């Protein structure tokens, strides 16, 4: 009986992900696969949005405009609200544009998952956690900004169109209105991502709480300047609607940076003892601590004899 090697321990196979050791050609092949799947999901989302356009999506987009008073919007002979189209292909192009943008939004979880599957093998565990948190938080903040823009859209239109005064018939074209709505939603959504970028820079150690706290006044000032330039309408109402929530989010980012820096300093203080030799004294403060007020005065150990 062959007993050779019976006592030799078996080597455990490494549990590393095979995609982390791919060649360049394999990486390009994997990238092509992920991009292809992402485009397929976007195409399916676009087709769904194209069908949805006649079943509520178009009315949802026109709702802020059609909710204005009748003297501030265009009405046909039957009194129904509508947008003007000035060329033959205008209606088809508008519907395709809206369907494509909505399709990207609807399919975002699927193509973001494909992107995540491509970059995950090259990341460490803490980087993966940061990545998941960043994607989830950025998606939520973008949706929050877009929702706020949609809610404030009707008030902004009423303010801007009302400035035309009496005797002026307001009739917006579909191209102008859709472009205005999309640019406003994107401006609000992207602007709400800026405080999250500050948090991520703090997590990687590139931006400290002290720097953010000392620049708080500049952050407030630059936020108002940014809102004044980014908003498509550039009116005071829309600027305030964008700037005030951004300032609140930046203040939240500063507080998160404060907590992170405290934990980082506490962790660094603990890990600083690991580099000491066994016979080396730790850098502890050997001075006696201050006593409370009742024990500050010296008292004799024995009462004097009478």
Coordinates of C-alpha atoms in Angstrom, one line a residue, residues 102-257:
X102 CA -36.5 57.7 -19.1
X103 CA -35.2 54.4 -20.4
X104 CA -31.7 55.2 -18.9
X105 CA -33.3 56.0 -15.6
X106 CA -35.5 52.9 -15.5
X107 CA -32.7 50.6 -16.5
X108 CA -30.1 52.3 -14.1
X109 CA -30.1 49.4 -11.6
X110 CA -29.3 46.9 -14.3
X111 CA -26.5 48.7 -16.1
X112 CA -25.1 50.0 -12.8
X113 CA -24.9 46.3 -11.7
X114 CA -23.0 45.4 -14.9
X115 CA -20.6 48.2 -14.2
X116 CA -20.2 47.0 -10.7
X117 CA -19.5 43.5 -11.8
X118 CA -16.7 44.7 -14.0
X119 CA -14.9 46.9 -11.5
X120 CA -15.5 44.7 -8.3
X121 CA -12.7 42.2 -8.8
X122 CA -10.1 44.9 -8.7
X123 CA -11.3 46.4 -5.4
X124 CA -10.6 45.7 -1.8
X125 CA -13.3 44.9 0.7
X126 CA -13.5 48.3 2.2
X127 CA -13.5 49.9 -1.3
X128 CA -16.4 47.6 -2.3
X129 CA -18.4 48.9 0.7
X130 CA -17.6 52.5 -0.2
X131 CA -18.6 51.8 -3.8
X132 CA -21.9 50.3 -2.8
X133 CA -22.6 53.1 -0.4
X134 CA -21.6 55.7 -3.0
X135 CA -23.9 54.3 -5.7
X136 CA -26.9 54.0 -3.3
X137 CA -26.4 57.5 -1.9
X138 CA -25.8 59.1 -5.3
X139 CA -28.9 57.5 -6.8
X140 CA -31.0 58.7 -3.8
X141 CA -29.6 62.2 -3.9
X142 CA -30.1 62.5 -7.7
X143 CA -33.7 61.3 -7.3
X144 CA -34.3 63.7 -4.5
X145 CA -33.0 66.6 -6.5
X146 CA -35.0 65.7 -9.6
X147 CA -38.2 65.3 -7.5
X148 CA -37.6 68.7 -5.9
X149 CA -37.1 70.3 -9.3
X150 CA -40.3 68.7 -10.6
X151 CA -42.3 70.0 -7.6
X152 CA -41.0 73.5 -7.9
X153 CA -41.4 73.5 -11.7
X154 CA -45.0 74.8 -11.8
X155 CA -44.2 77.7 -9.4
X156 CA -41.2 78.7 -11.5
X157 CA -43.2 78.6 -14.7
X158 CA -46.0 80.7 -13.2
X159 CA -43.4 83.3 -12.0
X160 CA -41.5 83.5 -15.3
X161 CA -44.5 83.4 -17.7
X162 CA -46.4 85.8 -15.5
X163 CA -43.7 88.4 -16.1
X164 CA -44.8 88.7 -19.7
X165 CA -47.8 90.8 -18.6
X166 CA -51.2 91.3 -20.1
X167 CA -51.9 91.1 -23.8
X168 CA -49.3 88.4 -24.4
X169 CA -50.3 84.9 -25.4
X170 CA -47.9 82.3 -24.1
X171 CA -47.5 79.3 -26.4
X172 CA -44.5 77.1 -25.7
X173 CA -43.2 74.7 -28.2
X174 CA -42.7 71.1 -27.3
X175 CA -38.9 71.3 -28.0
X176 CA -38.4 74.3 -25.7
X177 CA -40.5 73.0 -22.9
X178 CA -39.1 69.5 -22.9
X179 CA -35.5 70.9 -23.1
X180 CA -36.3 73.2 -20.2
X181 CA -37.7 70.4 -18.0
X182 CA -34.8 68.0 -18.7
X183 CA -32.1 70.6 -18.1
X184 CA -33.8 71.6 -14.8
X185 CA -34.1 68.0 -13.6
X186 CA -30.5 67.3 -14.5
X187 CA -29.2 70.5 -12.9
X188 CA -31.0 69.7 -9.6
X189 CA -30.0 66.1 -9.6
X190 CA -26.3 66.7 -10.4
X191 CA -26.0 69.6 -7.9
X192 CA -27.3 67.4 -5.0
X193 CA -24.3 65.1 -5.7
X194 CA -21.7 67.7 -4.7
X195 CA -22.0 67.2 -0.9
X196 CA -21.7 63.5 -1.4
X197 CA -18.4 64.1 -3.2
X198 CA -17.1 66.0 -0.2
X199 CA -18.0 63.0 2.0
X200 CA -16.2 60.6 -0.3
X201 CA -13.1 62.8 -0.3
X202 CA -13.1 62.8 3.5
X203 CA -13.5 59.1 3.6
X204 CA -10.3 58.6 1.5
X205 CA -8.4 61.1 3.5
X206 CA -8.2 63.9 0.9
X207 CA -10.4 66.4 2.7
X208 CA -10.5 66.9 6.5
X209 CA -13.2 68.1 8.7
X210 CA -11.1 71.1 9.8
X211 CA -10.8 72.3 6.1
X212 CA -14.6 71.9 5.6
X213 CA -15.4 73.6 8.8
X214 CA -13.1 76.6 8.2
X215 CA -14.6 77.0 4.7
X216 CA -18.2 76.9 5.8
X217 CA -18.9 80.5 4.8
X218 CA -17.2 80.1 1.5
X219 CA -19.3 77.0 0.9
X220 CA -22.5 78.9 1.5
X221 CA -21.4 81.8 -0.8
X222 CA -20.2 79.5 -3.6
X223 CA -23.4 77.4 -3.4
X224 CA -25.5 80.5 -4.1
X225 CA -23.2 81.4 -7.0
X226 CA -23.3 77.9 -8.4
X227 CA -27.1 77.8 -8.1
X228 CA -27.4 81.2 -9.9
X229 CA -25.3 79.9 -12.9
X230 CA -26.6 76.4 -13.1
X231 CA -30.3 76.9 -12.9
X232 CA -31.7 77.2 -16.5
X233 CA -34.1 80.0 -15.5
X234 CA -31.6 82.0 -13.4
X235 CA -34.5 83.5 -11.4
X236 CA -34.3 84.1 -7.6
X237 CA -37.0 81.5 -6.8
X238 CA -35.4 78.6 -8.5
X239 CA -32.0 79.6 -7.2
X240 CA -33.2 79.5 -3.6
X241 CA -35.0 76.2 -4.2
X242 CA -31.7 74.7 -5.3
X243 CA -29.3 76.5 -2.9
X244 CA -31.0 76.1 0.4
X245 CA -31.2 72.2 0.2
X246 CA -27.6 72.1 -1.0
X247 CA -26.5 74.1 2.0
X248 CA -28.3 71.7 4.3
X249 CA -26.7 68.8 2.6
X250 CA -23.2 70.4 2.8
X251 CA -23.8 70.9 6.5
X252 CA -24.7 67.3 6.9
X253 CA -21.5 66.4 5.0
X254 CA -19.4 68.5 7.4
X255 CA -20.9 66.7 10.4
X256 CA -20.2 63.3 8.8
X257 CA -16.6 64.4 8.2

